[in-house]
Amino acid sequence: MLSRALLPLRAFLGFTFCFAGLQKLANPGFFQASNPGSIQAQLAGSVRRSPIHPLISPLTHVAVLLGLVIAIAELAIGLGTLLGLWQRLAAVGGVALSLMLFLTVSFHSSPYYTGADIVFVFAWTPLLLAGAGPLLSADAMIEARARTPRGGRPSKRLSPEEASRREVVLKGTATAVAAVAGLVLGGVVAGLGRLAGGTKNSSVTAPLPEAQANSTLSSSPAQSASAPKVSPSASGSSGSGGGHPAGTAIGAAKDVPVGGAASFTAPGTGDPSIVIHATAGKFVAFDAVCPHAGCTVQYDQSQALIVCPCHGSQFNAATGAVEVGPAATGLTAIKVTEGNDGQLYAT
Ligand code: FES
């Protein structure tokens, strides 16, 4: 009965974790630092806000590897749950991953129940405590098969040691088959994702040389694909003779089209940020870390709004004020000024 009752939960968690892992693998932007939705941008947002930020800071140096590990772990946990294979272990992984996402991404969700990760932590606990049970479960099938007497004859009943040896072999084989199937599936989805959307972020530009600027301005994926690129040769050096506003050069003003936006890294905080070219010659910029739960917001040119992809908050593109919650406060403004040299300077 319990096993039957757990089936809908297993199906939902298994499918959701498989989908989450495959979605990350299929999306090249998840691994590109200049993309506002990337693992790097999410880590940067968490570094300041998470209660475990001292543990997160070192991970920013291995963000791509971490993103890959998370995607593969999600796929493995999802497949294990759908198959009922190593179910308790998969549930431990599900709790650990959901808890980590809660502490890094959705810790500041307000009210707390609007963040999904804390709900996932508790959704995994029935499977952690009870396992998958006998119904549609590879664990149960393997256990039953391992105890089956040779040739099905009761006289050939196996000793407990033999049965447990058989169970180890059968489970090892099933695990190897599932792992190969998962890797092939992940590889195919990643390849298809790059074929379908590999050029989607081609508007991302080469970084400005370190000696000239410590921030990088790049076209926002929320803009049209025809958005022009920032010229890598743009100079952001201070003291260039003619003088320029205080602050750090983040890129050439001409590379942010009127009505469009671009992303850059805030010089002071290292947070992902966006600059919007509202009307000719008038720029506004905001820290792109959503005040609700730390996702990276994006500029939606068609609506002239800043939107959060996680829970749908919307912000005024001129002031950063909240238009639609659940975010309770607006975005932090960053002062951006265009210098005589054509560069944008952020303070
Ligand atoms: Fe929840 Fe932005 S993180 S609305």
Tab-separated table of C-alpha atoms and ligand atoms in Angstrom:
chain	number	residue	atom	x	y	z
A	1	MET	CA	0.000	0.000	0.000
A	2	LEU	CA	2.768	2.442	0.987
A	3	SER	CA	4.690	1.585	-2.164
A	4	ARG	CA	1.618	2.384	-4.269
A	5	ALA	CA	1.081	5.650	-2.385
A	6	LEU	CA	4.677	6.699	-3.096
A	7	LEU	CA	4.413	6.153	-6.857
A	8	PRO	CA	3.101	9.669	-7.755
A	9	LEU	CA	5.833	11.256	-5.620
A	10	ARG	CA	8.501	9.045	-7.217
A	11	ALA	CA	7.228	9.879	-10.702
A	12	PHE	CA	7.194	13.624	-10.003
A	13	LEU	CA	10.584	13.804	-8.289
A	14	GLY	CA	12.193	11.433	-10.789
A	15	PHE	CA	10.910	13.318	-13.810
A	16	THR	CA	11.664	16.744	-12.321
A	17	PHE	CA	15.258	15.905	-11.413
A	18	CYS	CA	15.884	14.268	-14.826
A	19	PHE	CA	14.399	17.330	-16.523
A	20	ALA	CA	16.470	19.745	-14.404
A	21	GLY	CA	19.708	17.898	-15.179
A	22	LEU	CA	18.993	17.572	-18.909
A	23	GLN	CA	17.886	21.196	-19.151
A	24	LYS	CA	21.224	22.361	-17.733
A	25	LEU	CA	23.205	20.075	-20.043
A	26	ALA	CA	21.211	21.244	-23.081
A	27	ASN	CA	21.744	24.928	-22.341
A	28	PRO	CA	25.225	26.216	-23.332
A	29	GLY	CA	24.410	29.532	-21.616
A	30	PHE	CA	24.332	27.741	-18.243
A	31	PHE	CA	28.111	27.311	-18.508
A	32	GLN	CA	28.982	30.734	-20.012
A	33	ALA	CA	30.077	33.273	-17.421
A	34	SER	CA	28.731	36.228	-19.406
A	35	ASN	CA	25.195	34.785	-19.488
A	36	PRO	CA	22.944	36.166	-16.717
A	37	GLY	CA	21.447	32.704	-16.195
A	38	SER	CA	24.805	30.928	-15.936
A	39	ILE	CA	26.075	28.945	-12.962
A	40	GLN	CA	28.773	31.619	-12.569
A	41	ALA	CA	26.134	34.378	-12.295
A	42	GLN	CA	24.130	32.358	-9.791
A	43	LEU	CA	27.213	31.695	-7.666
A	44	ALA	CA	28.165	35.363	-7.804
A	45	GLY	CA	24.707	36.259	-6.552
A	46	SER	CA	24.932	33.686	-3.761
A	47	VAL	CA	28.372	34.701	-2.549
A	48	ARG	CA	27.024	37.812	-0.852
A	49	ARG	CA	23.613	36.585	0.245
A	50	SER	CA	23.926	32.940	1.223
A	51	PRO	CA	24.306	31.973	4.901
A	52	ILE	CA	27.048	29.560	3.769
A	53	HIS	CA	28.884	32.108	1.602
A	54	PRO	CA	32.357	31.242	2.985
A	55	LEU	CA	31.865	27.755	1.541
A	56	ILE	CA	30.643	29.079	-1.794
A	57	SER	CA	33.392	31.627	-2.529
A	58	PRO	CA	36.053	29.010	-3.433
A	59	LEU	CA	33.561	27.248	-5.721
A	60	THR	CA	33.358	30.292	-8.003
A	61	HIS	CA	36.763	29.217	-9.388
A	62	VAL	CA	35.381	25.850	-10.485
A	63	ALA	CA	31.903	27.009	-11.496
A	64	VAL	CA	31.741	25.094	-14.802
A	65	LEU	CA	32.807	21.846	-13.135
A	66	LEU	CA	30.309	22.447	-10.329
A	67	GLY	CA	27.519	23.103	-12.852
A	68	LEU	CA	28.394	19.869	-14.649
A	69	VAL	CA	28.449	17.884	-11.389
A	70	ILE	CA	25.059	19.321	-10.366
A	71	ALA	CA	23.508	18.496	-13.764
A	72	ILE	CA	24.841	14.914	-13.752
A	73	ALA	CA	23.838	14.422	-10.099
A	74	GLU	CA	20.299	15.603	-10.859
A	75	LEU	CA	20.073	13.212	-13.797
A	76	ALA	CA	21.408	10.287	-11.720
A	77	ILE	CA	19.033	11.032	-8.832
A	78	GLY	CA	16.084	11.352	-11.230
A	79	LEU	CA	16.869	8.109	-13.076
A	80	GLY	CA	17.431	6.220	-9.805
A	81	THR	CA	14.053	7.409	-8.548
A	82	LEU	CA	12.163	6.579	-11.749
A	83	LEU	CA	13.701	3.095	-11.790
A	84	GLY	CA	13.534	2.560	-8.029
A	85	LEU	CA	17.255	1.747	-8.160
A	86	TRP	CA	19.336	2.651	-5.083
A	87	GLN	CA	16.211	4.559	-4.038
A	88	ARG	CA	17.344	5.536	-0.549
A	89	LEU	CA	20.710	6.692	-1.868
A	90	ALA	CA	18.947	8.721	-4.572
A	91	ALA	CA	16.742	10.268	-1.876
A	92	VAL	CA	19.840	11.202	0.183
A	93	GLY	CA	21.215	12.915	-2.941
A	94	GLY	CA	17.879	14.650	-3.507
A	95	VAL	CA	17.781	15.994	0.040
A	96	ALA	CA	21.435	17.119	-0.113
A	97	LEU	CA	21.056	18.878	-3.470
A	98	SER	CA	17.766	20.551	-2.510
A	99	LEU	CA	19.251	21.682	0.803
A	100	MET	CA	22.292	23.116	-0.973
A	101	LEU	CA	20.050	25.005	-3.429
A	102	PHE	CA	17.934	26.248	-0.540
A	103	LEU	CA	20.977	27.591	1.298
A	104	THR	CA	22.501	29.180	-1.804
A	105	VAL	CA	19.662	30.240	-4.095
A	106	SER	CA	16.297	30.430	-2.352
A	107	PHE	CA	17.250	31.120	1.282
A	108	HIS	CA	15.865	34.646	1.121
A	109	SER	CA	12.545	33.718	-0.507
A	110	SER	CA	9.855	35.641	1.249
A	111	PRO	CA	7.518	34.266	2.413
A	112	TYR	CA	9.738	31.210	2.764
A	113	TYR	CA	7.249	28.846	1.101
A	114	THR	CA	7.576	30.630	-2.254
A	115	GLY	CA	11.020	29.052	-2.643
A	116	ALA	CA	10.685	25.534	-4.082
A	117	ASP	CA	13.908	24.074	-2.694
A	118	ILE	CA	12.767	23.829	0.923
A	119	VAL	CA	9.668	21.969	-0.293
A	120	PHE	CA	11.856	19.528	-2.243
A	121	VAL	CA	13.929	18.830	0.876
A	122	PHE	CA	10.822	17.534	2.648
A	123	ALA	CA	9.336	15.880	-0.461
A	124	TRP	CA	12.351	13.539	-0.541
A	125	THR	CA	12.014	12.408	3.071
A	126	PRO	CA	9.285	9.714	2.523
A	127	LEU	CA	11.542	8.006	-0.060
A	128	LEU	CA	14.516	8.425	2.251
A	129	LEU	CA	12.685	6.740	5.122
A	130	ALA	CA	10.705	4.069	3.265
A	131	GLY	CA	12.633	3.445	0.024
A	132	ALA	CA	10.691	2.698	-3.158
A	133	GLY	CA	8.887	-0.378	-1.785
A	134	PRO	CA	8.115	-3.482	-3.861
A	135	LEU	CA	6.085	-1.828	-6.646
A	136	LEU	CA	7.837	-0.946	-9.946
A	137	SER	CA	11.147	-0.954	-8.157
A	138	ALA	CA	14.450	-2.263	-9.525
A	139	ASP	CA	15.721	-2.625	-5.939
A	140	ALA	CA	12.841	-5.001	-5.058
A	141	MET	CA	13.076	-6.950	-8.334
A	142	ILE	CA	16.806	-7.499	-7.925
A	143	GLU	CA	16.375	-8.619	-4.325
A	144	ALA	CA	13.663	-11.123	-5.319
A	145	ARG	CA	15.694	-12.393	-8.267
A	146	ALA	CA	18.796	-12.863	-6.134
A	147	ARG	CA	16.850	-15.133	-3.772
A	148	THR	CA	15.223	-17.236	-6.462
A	149	PRO	CA	16.464	-20.853	-6.236
A	150	ARG	CA	18.482	-22.098	-9.218
A	151	GLY	CA	16.199	-23.290	-11.987
A	152	GLY	CA	13.246	-22.232	-9.842
A	153	ARG	CA	13.515	-25.525	-7.882
A	154	PRO	CA	12.996	-25.205	-4.101
A	155	SER	CA	15.599	-27.952	-3.583
A	156	LYS	CA	18.225	-25.608	-5.060
A	157	ARG	CA	17.543	-22.896	-2.500
A	158	LEU	CA	20.492	-20.456	-2.144
A	159	SER	CA	22.312	-19.780	1.095
A	160	PRO	CA	21.989	-16.165	2.437
A	161	GLU	CA	25.647	-15.498	1.483
A	162	GLU	CA	25.107	-16.717	-2.074
A	163	ALA	CA	21.906	-14.675	-2.383
A	164	SER	CA	23.622	-11.518	-1.210
A	165	ARG	CA	26.539	-12.145	-3.619
A	166	ARG	CA	24.054	-12.504	-6.463
A	167	GLU	CA	22.301	-9.322	-5.372
A	168	VAL	CA	25.574	-7.375	-5.503
A	169	VAL	CA	26.314	-8.643	-9.017
A	170	LEU	CA	22.786	-7.974	-10.277
A	171	LYS	CA	22.683	-4.491	-8.734
A	172	GLY	CA	26.134	-3.662	-10.104
A	173	THR	CA	25.018	-4.713	-13.591
A	174	ALA	CA	21.786	-2.715	-13.361
A	175	THR	CA	23.719	0.326	-12.094
A	176	ALA	CA	26.245	0.095	-14.940
A	177	VAL	CA	23.457	-0.192	-17.551
A	178	ALA	CA	21.568	2.779	-16.026
A	179	ALA	CA	24.780	4.859	-15.836
A	180	VAL	CA	25.648	4.202	-19.491
A	181	ALA	CA	22.055	4.964	-20.542
A	182	GLY	CA	22.139	8.197	-18.489
A	183	LEU	CA	25.486	9.298	-19.971
A	184	VAL	CA	24.306	8.590	-23.530
A	185	LEU	CA	21.036	10.446	-22.892
A	186	GLY	CA	22.869	13.403	-21.301
A	187	GLY	CA	25.434	13.489	-24.137
A	188	VAL	CA	22.755	13.400	-26.851
A	189	VAL	CA	20.694	16.139	-25.159
A	190	ALA	CA	23.803	18.308	-24.645
A	191	GLY	CA	24.745	17.876	-28.319
A	192	LEU	CA	21.226	18.662	-29.527
A	193	GLY	CA	21.111	21.702	-27.241
A	194	ARG	CA	24.291	23.064	-28.786
A	195	LEU	CA	23.066	22.387	-32.311
A	196	ALA	CA	19.769	24.113	-31.590
A	197	GLY	CA	20.945	26.985	-29.440
A	198	GLY	CA	24.723	26.958	-29.531
A	199	THR	CA	24.814	30.262	-31.359
A	200	LYS	CA	22.134	31.865	-29.210
A	201	ASN	CA	24.683	33.642	-27.049
A	202	SER	CA	27.051	34.497	-29.840
A	203	SER	CA	26.480	38.155	-29.044
A	204	VAL	CA	28.614	37.676	-25.948
A	205	THR	CA	31.816	39.582	-26.540
A	206	ALA	CA	35.439	39.033	-25.783
A	207	PRO	CA	36.453	40.426	-22.389
A	208	LEU	CA	38.196	43.739	-22.234
A	209	PRO	CA	41.869	43.348	-21.435
A	210	GLU	CA	42.460	43.057	-17.695
A	211	ALA	CA	44.864	45.995	-17.692
A	212	GLN	CA	42.195	48.245	-19.081
A	213	ALA	CA	39.131	47.249	-17.170
A	214	ASN	CA	38.064	44.736	-14.583
A	215	SER	CA	34.482	44.540	-15.753
A	216	THR	CA	33.141	43.049	-18.940
A	217	LEU	CA	30.186	44.426	-20.838
A	218	SER	CA	28.342	41.933	-22.989
A	219	SER	CA	25.138	41.927	-24.931
A	220	SER	CA	22.252	40.634	-22.872
A	221	PRO	CA	20.634	37.406	-24.123
A	222	ALA	CA	17.305	39.132	-23.503
A	223	GLN	CA	18.097	41.456	-26.372
A	224	SER	CA	17.520	40.665	-30.001
A	225	ALA	CA	20.151	38.451	-31.569
A	226	SER	CA	21.145	41.298	-33.845
A	227	ALA	CA	22.425	43.388	-30.950
A	228	PRO	CA	25.877	44.693	-31.848
A	229	LYS	CA	28.953	43.431	-30.113
A	230	VAL	CA	31.231	45.313	-27.774
A	231	SER	CA	34.511	46.015	-29.430
A	232	PRO	CA	37.366	44.272	-27.613
A	233	SER	CA	39.566	47.188	-28.562
A	234	ALA	CA	37.495	49.681	-26.594
A	235	SER	CA	39.696	51.490	-24.102
A	236	GLY	CA	38.650	51.840	-20.492
A	237	SER	CA	41.930	53.074	-19.109
A	238	SER	CA	41.868	55.915	-16.681
A	239	GLY	CA	43.959	58.985	-17.080
A	240	SER	CA	43.808	58.760	-20.871
A	241	GLY	CA	44.514	62.411	-21.352
A	242	GLY	CA	41.055	63.881	-21.913
A	243	GLY	CA	39.822	62.694	-18.509
A	244	HIS	CA	36.731	60.630	-17.846
A	245	PRO	CA	34.162	60.113	-15.097
A	246	ALA	CA	35.138	58.324	-11.909
A	247	GLY	CA	34.613	54.601	-11.845
A	248	THR	CA	35.537	51.517	-13.793
A	249	ALA	CA	35.175	51.202	-17.553
A	250	ILE	CA	32.683	48.456	-18.375
A	251	GLY	CA	32.616	48.767	-22.165
A	252	ALA	CA	31.756	51.019	-25.072
A	253	ALA	CA	28.483	52.973	-24.877
A	254	LYS	CA	27.902	52.501	-28.613
A	255	ASP	CA	27.607	48.765	-28.046
A	256	VAL	CA	24.433	49.105	-25.995
A	257	PRO	CA	21.707	49.872	-28.549
A	258	VAL	CA	19.067	52.473	-27.752
A	259	GLY	CA	16.177	50.621	-26.098
A	260	GLY	CA	18.416	47.620	-25.423
A	261	ALA	CA	20.576	46.369	-22.589
A	262	ALA	CA	23.850	44.657	-21.849
A	263	SER	CA	25.269	42.777	-18.921
A	264	PHE	CA	28.435	43.492	-16.977
A	265	THR	CA	30.051	42.617	-13.681
A	266	ALA	CA	29.653	45.294	-11.020
A	267	PRO	CA	33.118	46.584	-10.105
A	268	GLY	CA	32.366	46.954	-6.387
A	269	THR	CA	30.536	43.737	-5.608
A	270	GLY	CA	31.337	41.400	-8.471
A	271	ASP	CA	27.610	40.850	-8.938
A	272	PRO	CA	26.089	40.269	-12.373
A	273	SER	CA	24.563	43.593	-13.444
A	274	ILE	CA	22.679	45.116	-16.361
A	275	VAL	CA	22.941	48.476	-18.065
A	276	ILE	CA	19.943	49.726	-20.047
A	277	HIS	CA	20.142	52.345	-22.783
A	278	ALA	CA	16.705	53.830	-22.157
A	279	THR	CA	16.828	56.777	-24.580
A	280	ALA	CA	19.687	58.093	-26.693
A	281	GLY	CA	22.578	58.937	-24.388
A	282	LYS	CA	20.706	58.041	-21.169
A	283	PHE	CA	21.909	54.937	-19.356
A	284	VAL	CA	20.645	53.305	-16.171
A	285	ALA	CA	22.188	50.276	-14.492
A	286	PHE	CA	21.181	47.855	-11.755
A	287	ASP	CA	22.632	45.007	-9.760
A	288	ALA	CA	20.972	42.008	-11.460
A	289	VAL	CA	20.710	39.876	-8.318
A	290	CYS	CA	16.990	39.548	-7.592
A	291	PRO	CA	16.187	40.726	-4.056
A	292	HIS	CA	13.635	37.936	-3.694
A	293	ALA	CA	15.859	34.859	-3.756
A	294	GLY	CA	19.014	35.783	-5.616
A	295	CYS	CA	18.322	34.686	-9.208
A	296	THR	CA	19.744	36.869	-11.983
A	297	VAL	CA	17.188	39.205	-13.531
A	298	GLN	CA	17.108	40.036	-17.229
A	299	TYR	CA	15.884	42.939	-19.324
A	300	ASP	CA	12.821	42.151	-21.430
A	301	GLN	CA	13.044	44.591	-24.302
A	302	SER	CA	9.554	43.792	-25.647
A	303	GLN	CA	7.915	44.795	-22.345
A	304	ALA	CA	10.554	47.366	-21.334
A	305	LEU	CA	10.671	45.622	-17.961
A	306	ILE	CA	13.310	43.848	-15.935
A	307	VAL	CA	12.064	40.331	-15.172
A	308	CYS	CA	13.201	37.534	-12.906
A	309	PRO	CA	13.126	34.060	-14.497
A	310	CYS	CA	12.727	32.251	-11.160
A	311	HIS	CA	9.440	33.426	-9.638
A	312	GLY	CA	8.308	36.106	-12.050
A	313	SER	CA	9.103	39.335	-10.218
A	314	GLN	CA	9.092	42.374	-12.492
A	315	PHE	CA	10.964	45.625	-11.972
A	316	ASN	CA	10.653	49.080	-13.480
A	317	ALA	CA	13.384	49.461	-16.095
A	318	ALA	CA	13.928	53.155	-15.267
A	319	THR	CA	14.026	53.014	-11.472
A	320	GLY	CA	14.452	49.335	-10.540
A	321	ALA	CA	11.342	49.535	-8.325
A	322	VAL	CA	9.174	46.429	-7.919
A	323	GLU	CA	6.244	46.315	-10.335
A	324	VAL	CA	5.179	42.737	-9.600
A	325	GLY	CA	6.257	40.535	-6.658
A	326	PRO	CA	7.082	38.262	-4.945
A	327	ALA	CA	10.192	40.461	-4.580
A	328	ALA	CA	9.505	42.903	-1.760
A	329	THR	CA	12.214	45.434	-2.605
A	330	GLY	CA	13.590	46.907	-5.795
A	331	LEU	CA	16.904	46.413	-7.550
A	332	THR	CA	20.005	48.238	-6.358
A	333	ALA	CA	20.900	51.020	-8.760
A	334	ILE	CA	24.456	51.417	-10.058
A	335	LYS	CA	25.627	54.781	-11.340
A	336	VAL	CA	26.802	54.578	-14.935
A	337	THR	CA	28.192	57.554	-16.840
A	338	GLU	CA	29.367	57.852	-20.417
A	339	GLY	CA	32.842	59.362	-20.731
A	340	ASN	CA	34.184	61.573	-23.492
A	341	ASP	CA	36.098	58.541	-24.715
A	342	GLY	CA	32.834	56.720	-25.493
A	343	GLN	CA	33.232	54.301	-22.595
A	344	LEU	CA	30.691	53.626	-19.849
A	345	TYR	CA	32.007	54.021	-16.307
A	346	ALA	CA	30.307	52.314	-13.355
A	347	THR	CA	30.749	53.381	-9.754
B	1	FES	FE1	12.224	34.884	-6.858
B	1	FES	FE2	13.497	36.592	-8.382
B	1	FES	S1	14.349	35.047	-7.190
B	1	FES	S2	11.395	36.426	-8.098
